[in-house]
């Protein structure tokens, strides 16, 4: 049985909470504090396996509207209490960990879809709404947000916005920051502000200051977003390429021809191998994209441990498997346009030696598209840990990025990758890595080493270290190099919107000493 | 002969200029000061007709790079001298007028297209490059920016960025703010900063703080932008609708179906009448879109003066002319897709009673697409002044916006309008108004009155008061109502990036008293 320090709360403080949200909508119970002490970052999972708990928040609060939240911020300012926004808890970067204790603000009671505006194709929702609920409600009315992260079942709209989320269809509909028209924000000064849609107008677009700020400037409480009529038609395809080089060239040409496939995913040899297993064995537990019975057996077998202790030897063998590299395509829209688009895409693939595998690989992917995000636990039980690094680059750097990150990580773990999001100017590579669990210190050190090596390789190439998972606690230390002057500018915003240093401390960028002291 | 006060410059200051840019790259001559005392704002033109000159800058400087510019800013800080960026001078909102004297920084010696990156479809250029030069250079290499403002012949890239410019193909390629990937900025603190492309990554997008800031935070010196392969095929079309209501509904459906025509312009009855003149009389001087020989004759004739002195009587007559409302369409891209898109668009138009006029109206529009911006002078010579108000709204407000602005302005001038830019969530209306010149005071008062009435009507409806012309001096007084909390936030940025209050004073938003004092 774990023992926790009691929260550092005064009676007076709790009375204020009662006055603001009522007696039932906050909790300082150890069970709640424990439950809210982590998100889905794998380091937390490693720790918990060894009965190590992340820093506990002192209290969890469930406000019902921006007015209550404003009062909470003002209370937190008076009592110098850190505040951490919490949505679905699906983040994998430790963005919601209460590093220095404080108040977790769970946004899930602000869950209403306020308006579906069919005249203008806009929707307004409170940000505590879960991604899947939002999409389902929209679809019921004939619309879609066009945003399908694999975490859709366990992520909130607020989380999407805080971390610049990308859905699986971002090549057609953009990332969440492209969808935002207006925001309501409760700042770290305890003010409620409204940004205005200036997408068609003049002045400065303030939406883009809050999207991606990961709760470090304030709480995004409401958002107006672009929506789309439900696509009347979808078409799927799988194409096999000889190797990543030709596959990547095909994806680049598709996107730069101005075509807008909804899904474009290119799997490398090992990732393809796992994916192909689907076709034979459906319905089993999949922890990774494509984790199948044969692979589960492999995980339980001594061969895994061989592979993991000598990944340098195994990876080259696996990468020469005759699977080739699988490209998954989905087109959607008006049937006649989809048909023409698909034809043009297939011509591009054919020119680069791509073999048409027909509809099935695309359909199989579609059926399993949400199976990744919240099913990693079977792997832990089998004694391995798994995590993902999603980086991005322009096309000129893409092959180098793929090779360099793979090379940097491979000595330490089994790595596979797919190009998961593609755009005209570049795309995102999604690396999945698997390493054996051992003692806490050793596992943590290995985890940090793999991350440092992967990120170092990415930054050396000039890539972007995070495409859609956000930064959180995990990557804050890399952001000064990543962001350059941007980090300096951000610190000014931080001073402005969070002058008391209480908003989600320890996240996004490492602060200057003075700012750190404020937060401490 | 006009007499000007000599510039308020000390010998020491000029020595510094010589040291920074060399003796040939600044001027305090009256002729230059006069030439740089206005942009294309029509109020300045009214004034000059009466020998009234806008405030003169003290000096004009032509720096060659960001380093020189940085030194100029530091000199300006030390000497409390206002700095005003100047590109092509095509702005129509008085954004480059030296309200309180100071230094005009003409960016045109920073004119290089630095990189055309065909692997990533990106281009990097210095911002003093003229729009047409940039586009021509790109086209020579097989690419396009996809940005075609009617001012392309006389506007600079820096001007595009400063004022959130939209081109005639913004429904397909977006506005300039959608094209920006990275910027180099010399701030009002005398620092050179780089924003980073986070379009595919994480953190806060700082590009959007400088785009639209109209030189009030710093100078944008370099920009990396998205480019496109030249479209292999273009297709044109004209459709006549019975009235604006059905025409607007067609445009809304086209855009909300997810189609991406490159050009969508819907002209109201009077604007259509002028446009249709083209077909019979090409090659004459066109000052307005569609200004033809018959219209020029009309302008010279007593009937104009009848119309202008009683616009309330004339407009209803003109609006019942049997011209209907003309929709101009241009599609571009891969021929097969263009053909399908055009078919679907024509089906939508047909459902709403649109009559197919064939290719010609579209081709005629295309040939004359740049004739508007810099040929207003013939009208002045004939004793009238002309200006344009471009506002925007979501679709639910579009018809109300059109009617309300028309109604508000019509008692004072002859107004015509077209829906010039269309998007899924709304579009922009472009009102052209024509009024008689009389004495200076009376003309100025009428000019102000028409603007106030038009903007008031737009804001009452919930429209956006500027879609792509920017704000400048002209609309700064409306921005508090326009922007709400945004204006307050902007003032904080202003304090941060321009702590000395020297950057383009009097533009974008009216400042707080303290900020004004700083600038004075």
Short mmCIF file of C-alpha atoms in Angstrom, two decimals, chain B residues 103-390:
data_model
loop_
_atom_site.label_atom_id
_atom_site.label_comp_id
_atom_site.label_asym_id
_atom_site.label_seq_id
_atom_site.Cartn_x
_atom_site.Cartn_y
_atom_site.Cartn_z
CA UNK B 103 11.91 58.12 -41.33
CA UNK B 104 10.32 56.33 -44.27
CA UNK B 105 12.16 53.08 -44.83
CA UNK B 106 11.72 52.13 -48.44
CA UNK B 107 12.28 48.38 -48.63
CA UNK B 108 12.74 48.16 -52.39
CA UNK B 109 16.51 47.62 -52.26
CA UNK B 110 15.82 44.38 -50.42
CA UNK B 111 14.32 42.81 -53.48
CA UNK B 112 15.97 39.45 -54.01
CA UNK B 113 14.21 36.15 -54.55
CA UNK B 114 16.66 34.16 -52.44
CA UNK B 115 15.55 30.59 -52.98
CA UNK B 116 13.08 28.58 -54.99
CA UNK B 117 12.93 25.27 -53.23
CA UNK B 118 11.36 22.82 -55.65
CA UNK B 119 11.78 19.81 -53.34
CA UNK B 120 9.54 21.37 -50.70
CA UNK B 121 7.53 23.84 -52.78
CA UNK B 122 8.74 26.81 -50.77
CA UNK B 123 10.22 30.12 -51.83
CA UNK B 124 12.21 32.62 -49.77
CA UNK B 125 12.39 36.26 -50.74
CA UNK B 126 13.29 39.63 -49.32
CA UNK B 127 10.12 41.58 -48.75
CA UNK B 128 10.97 44.61 -50.89
CA UNK B 129 10.42 42.51 -54.00
CA UNK B 130 7.43 43.64 -56.04
CA UNK B 131 4.52 41.21 -56.32
CA UNK B 132 4.64 40.94 -60.10
CA UNK B 133 8.41 40.43 -60.19
CA UNK B 134 8.15 37.69 -57.61
CA UNK B 135 5.35 35.94 -59.49
CA UNK B 136 7.13 36.30 -62.85
CA UNK B 137 10.38 34.90 -61.45
CA UNK B 138 8.52 31.96 -59.93
CA UNK B 139 6.61 31.30 -63.15
CA UNK B 140 9.83 31.33 -65.13
CA UNK B 141 10.86 28.35 -62.98
CA UNK B 142 7.51 26.61 -63.36
CA UNK B 143 5.91 27.73 -60.09
CA UNK B 144 3.39 30.22 -58.79
CA UNK B 145 2.68 31.84 -55.44
CA UNK B 146 -1.04 31.59 -56.19
CA UNK B 147 -1.36 35.20 -55.05
CA UNK B 148 -2.84 37.66 -57.53
CA UNK B 149 -4.07 40.87 -55.91
CA UNK B 150 -5.23 43.42 -58.45
CA UNK B 151 -2.39 45.56 -57.08
CA UNK B 152 0.19 42.94 -58.11
CA UNK B 153 1.91 45.44 -60.44
CA UNK B 154 2.44 48.03 -57.73
CA UNK B 155 2.52 46.19 -54.38
CA UNK B 156 5.45 44.57 -52.60
CA UNK B 157 5.67 41.27 -50.76
CA UNK B 158 6.18 43.22 -47.53
CA UNK B 159 2.95 45.08 -48.19
CA UNK B 160 1.13 41.80 -48.80
CA UNK B 161 2.31 40.51 -45.45
CA UNK B 162 1.85 43.71 -43.47
CA UNK B 163 -1.80 44.04 -44.47
CA UNK B 164 -2.95 40.41 -44.79
CA UNK B 165 -3.42 40.66 -48.52
CA UNK B 166 -5.76 38.44 -50.52
CA UNK B 167 -5.28 37.61 -54.16
CA UNK B 168 -8.01 37.00 -56.70
CA UNK B 169 -7.45 33.25 -56.31
CA UNK B 170 -7.71 33.17 -52.52
CA UNK B 171 -10.61 30.71 -52.63
CA UNK B 172 -8.13 28.12 -53.91
CA UNK B 173 -4.79 29.20 -52.44
CA UNK B 174 -5.80 31.16 -49.34
CA UNK B 175 -4.72 34.61 -48.26
CA UNK B 176 -1.08 35.61 -47.76
CA UNK B 177 -1.22 34.65 -44.07
CA UNK B 178 -2.05 31.08 -45.12
CA UNK B 179 1.06 30.97 -47.30
CA UNK B 180 3.64 32.11 -44.75
CA UNK B 181 6.01 29.51 -43.34
CA UNK B 182 8.83 31.56 -41.85
CA UNK B 183 9.68 35.22 -41.38
CA UNK B 184 12.67 37.37 -40.55
CA UNK B 185 11.69 40.48 -38.63
CA UNK B 186 13.62 43.51 -37.41
CA UNK B 187 11.62 44.52 -34.34
CA UNK B 188 11.08 47.96 -32.88
CA UNK B 189 13.68 46.99 -30.28
CA UNK B 190 16.35 46.78 -32.93
CA UNK B 191 16.64 43.00 -32.83
CA UNK B 192 16.61 40.65 -35.80
CA UNK B 193 14.42 37.67 -35.09
CA UNK B 194 13.46 34.57 -37.04
CA UNK B 195 10.11 32.89 -36.75
CA UNK B 196 10.08 29.20 -37.43
CA UNK B 197 7.69 27.20 -39.55
CA UNK B 198 5.60 25.37 -36.98
CA UNK B 199 2.86 24.59 -39.49
CA UNK B 200 3.70 20.94 -39.11
CA UNK B 201 5.05 21.15 -35.60
CA UNK B 202 4.44 22.18 -32.06
CA UNK B 203 4.63 25.30 -29.97
CA UNK B 204 3.07 28.63 -30.81
CA UNK B 205 2.95 29.98 -34.35
CA UNK B 206 4.69 33.33 -34.14
CA UNK B 207 4.32 34.11 -37.84
CA UNK B 208 0.75 35.15 -37.19
CA UNK B 209 1.80 37.90 -34.79
CA UNK B 210 3.68 39.77 -37.48
CA UNK B 211 1.44 39.09 -40.46
CA UNK B 212 -1.15 41.87 -40.34
CA UNK B 213 0.83 44.06 -37.94
CA UNK B 214 1.28 46.77 -40.60
CA UNK B 215 4.76 47.81 -39.55
CA UNK B 216 3.68 48.71 -36.03
CA UNK B 217 5.80 46.00 -34.34
CA UNK B 218 8.73 45.83 -36.71
CA UNK B 219 9.86 45.35 -40.29
CA UNK B 220 9.28 42.02 -41.98
CA UNK B 221 12.48 41.65 -43.98
CA UNK B 222 12.35 38.12 -45.33
CA UNK B 223 9.62 35.54 -45.87
CA UNK B 224 9.42 31.88 -46.78
CA UNK B 225 6.18 31.08 -48.52
CA UNK B 226 4.36 28.12 -50.02
CA UNK B 227 4.48 27.89 -53.79
CA UNK B 228 2.66 25.68 -56.29
CA UNK B 229 3.58 24.08 -59.58
CA UNK B 230 2.06 26.17 -62.37
CA UNK B 231 -1.44 24.88 -63.04
CA UNK B 232 -1.36 22.86 -66.27
CA UNK B 233 -4.89 23.86 -67.18
CA UNK B 234 -7.33 26.73 -66.66
CA UNK B 235 -11.02 26.87 -67.47
CA UNK B 236 -13.26 29.94 -67.48
CA UNK B 237 -16.97 30.47 -67.18
CA UNK B 238 -19.60 33.14 -66.82
CA UNK B 239 -23.04 32.48 -65.31
CA UNK B 240 -25.89 34.97 -65.10
CA UNK B 241 -28.15 34.84 -62.03
CA UNK B 242 -31.50 36.56 -61.70
CA UNK B 243 -30.39 38.42 -58.60
CA UNK B 244 -27.72 38.56 -55.89
CA UNK B 245 -29.66 36.29 -53.56
CA UNK B 246 -29.58 33.28 -55.87
CA UNK B 247 -26.05 34.08 -57.00
CA UNK B 248 -24.78 34.19 -53.42
CA UNK B 249 -26.51 30.93 -52.61
CA UNK B 250 -24.75 29.34 -55.60
CA UNK B 251 -21.37 30.60 -54.43
CA UNK B 252 -22.00 29.35 -50.90
CA UNK B 253 -22.95 25.88 -52.15
CA UNK B 254 -19.94 25.71 -54.46
CA UNK B 255 -17.53 26.54 -51.64
CA UNK B 256 -19.25 24.38 -49.04
CA UNK B 257 -19.29 21.37 -51.34
CA UNK B 258 -15.54 21.41 -50.93
CA UNK B 259 -14.77 22.52 -54.47
CA UNK B 260 -11.83 24.85 -54.99
CA UNK B 261 -12.39 27.16 -57.94
CA UNK B 262 -9.47 29.58 -58.26
CA UNK B 263 -11.71 32.57 -58.96
CA UNK B 264 -15.30 33.17 -57.83
CA UNK B 265 -16.66 36.69 -58.31
CA UNK B 266 -20.30 37.68 -58.25
CA UNK B 267 -21.19 41.17 -59.52
CA UNK B 268 -24.37 42.98 -58.56
CA UNK B 269 -26.59 44.58 -61.20
CA UNK B 270 -24.70 47.86 -61.56
CA UNK B 271 -21.29 46.23 -61.40
CA UNK B 272 -22.49 43.67 -63.96
CA UNK B 273 -23.65 46.45 -66.26
CA UNK B 274 -20.20 47.97 -66.21
CA UNK B 275 -18.55 44.62 -66.64
CA UNK B 276 -20.67 43.67 -69.64
CA UNK B 277 -19.43 46.77 -71.46
CA UNK B 278 -16.09 45.00 -71.89
CA UNK B 279 -17.48 42.64 -74.44
CA UNK B 280 -18.19 45.42 -76.85
CA UNK B 281 -15.38 47.83 -76.13
CA UNK B 282 -12.00 46.50 -75.24
CA UNK B 283 -8.75 48.32 -75.00
CA UNK B 284 -10.05 51.57 -73.58
CA UNK B 285 -8.86 53.04 -70.34
CA UNK B 286 -10.45 51.22 -67.48
CA UNK B 287 -10.30 52.86 -64.12
CA UNK B 288 -12.81 50.65 -62.39
CA UNK B 289 -13.31 46.99 -63.04
CA UNK B 290 -15.15 47.25 -66.31
CA UNK B 291 -14.82 50.95 -66.97
CA UNK B 292 -15.55 51.26 -70.68
CA UNK B 293 -16.00 53.94 -73.30
CA UNK B 294 -19.75 54.23 -72.72
CA UNK B 295 -19.13 54.59 -69.02
CA UNK B 296 -16.38 57.13 -69.59
CA UNK B 297 -18.80 59.13 -71.69
CA UNK B 298 -21.31 58.80 -68.90
CA UNK B 299 -18.70 60.11 -66.50
CA UNK B 300 -18.11 63.18 -68.63
CA UNK B 301 -21.78 63.81 -69.15
CA UNK B 302 -24.27 65.81 -67.11
CA UNK B 303 -26.11 62.56 -66.37
CA UNK B 304 -23.30 61.56 -63.99
CA UNK B 305 -23.78 64.67 -61.99
CA UNK B 306 -27.49 64.03 -61.89
CA UNK B 307 -26.78 60.53 -60.65
CA UNK B 308 -24.25 61.57 -58.05
CA UNK B 309 -26.34 64.36 -56.61
CA UNK B 310 -29.33 62.09 -56.27
CA UNK B 311 -27.91 58.57 -55.91
CA UNK B 312 -31.00 57.54 -53.97
CA UNK B 313 -33.07 57.90 -57.11
CA UNK B 314 -30.63 56.43 -59.59
CA UNK B 315 -29.46 53.30 -57.81
CA UNK B 316 -32.89 51.62 -57.68
CA UNK B 317 -33.35 52.22 -61.40
CA UNK B 318 -29.94 50.82 -62.25
CA UNK B 319 -30.43 47.84 -59.99
CA UNK B 320 -33.52 46.85 -61.98
CA UNK B 321 -31.70 46.78 -65.25
CA UNK B 322 -32.13 43.46 -67.03
CA UNK B 323 -28.47 42.59 -66.75
CA UNK B 324 -28.94 40.23 -63.80
CA UNK B 325 -25.90 39.35 -61.72
CA UNK B 326 -22.80 37.94 -63.32
CA UNK B 327 -20.75 35.17 -61.72
CA UNK B 328 -17.20 34.78 -63.00
CA UNK B 329 -15.53 31.43 -62.42
CA UNK B 330 -12.06 30.17 -63.07
CA UNK B 331 -10.93 26.64 -62.34
CA UNK B 332 -7.37 25.47 -62.56
CA UNK B 333 -5.28 22.37 -62.03
CA UNK B 334 -5.09 18.99 -63.72
CA UNK B 335 -7.36 19.02 -66.73
CA UNK B 336 -9.42 15.94 -65.83
CA UNK B 337 -10.12 17.26 -62.33
CA UNK B 338 -10.90 20.72 -63.63
CA UNK B 339 -13.41 19.26 -66.06
CA UNK B 340 -15.20 17.31 -63.31
CA UNK B 341 -15.15 20.26 -60.91
CA UNK B 342 -16.56 22.59 -63.50
CA UNK B 343 -19.37 20.13 -64.28
CA UNK B 344 -20.34 19.92 -60.61
CA UNK B 345 -20.20 23.70 -60.23
CA UNK B 346 -22.39 24.21 -63.27
CA UNK B 347 -24.91 21.73 -61.89
CA UNK B 348 -25.11 23.79 -58.70
CA UNK B 349 -25.55 26.99 -60.70
CA UNK B 350 -28.19 25.42 -62.91
CA UNK B 351 -30.19 24.27 -59.88
CA UNK B 352 -30.36 27.91 -58.80
CA UNK B 353 -31.47 29.22 -62.17
CA UNK B 354 -28.05 30.35 -63.37
CA UNK B 355 -27.71 30.78 -67.15
CA UNK B 356 -24.47 29.54 -68.67
CA UNK B 357 -22.78 32.38 -70.59
CA UNK B 358 -19.89 30.24 -71.77
CA UNK B 359 -16.19 30.94 -71.44
CA UNK B 360 -15.98 34.51 -72.64
CA UNK B 361 -16.95 36.50 -69.52
CA UNK B 362 -14.33 34.58 -67.55
CA UNK B 363 -11.65 35.14 -70.19
CA UNK B 364 -12.48 38.83 -70.43
CA UNK B 365 -12.22 39.17 -66.68
CA UNK B 366 -8.89 37.34 -66.75
CA UNK B 367 -7.42 39.66 -69.38
CA UNK B 368 -8.35 42.76 -67.39
CA UNK B 369 -7.74 41.44 -63.91
CA UNK B 370 -5.05 43.95 -62.96
CA UNK B 371 -6.62 47.03 -64.53
CA UNK B 372 -8.32 48.28 -61.38
CA UNK B 373 -5.69 49.27 -58.94
CA UNK B 374 -3.64 52.05 -60.36
CA UNK B 375 -5.81 53.78 -62.89
CA UNK B 376 -8.23 55.81 -60.83
CA UNK B 377 -6.88 59.13 -62.02
CA UNK B 378 -9.15 59.57 -65.08
CA UNK B 379 -12.07 59.69 -62.71
CA UNK B 380 -10.48 62.44 -60.67
CA UNK B 381 -9.88 64.44 -63.78
CA UNK B 382 -13.54 64.19 -64.58
CA UNK B 383 -14.42 65.62 -61.18
CA UNK B 384 -15.44 62.58 -59.16
CA UNK B 385 -13.71 60.59 -56.47
CA UNK B 386 -13.87 56.87 -56.16
CA UNK B 387 -12.91 54.49 -53.40
CA UNK B 388 -13.58 50.94 -52.33
CA UNK B 389 -14.66 49.32 -49.08
CA UNK B 390 -13.98 45.62 -48.82
#
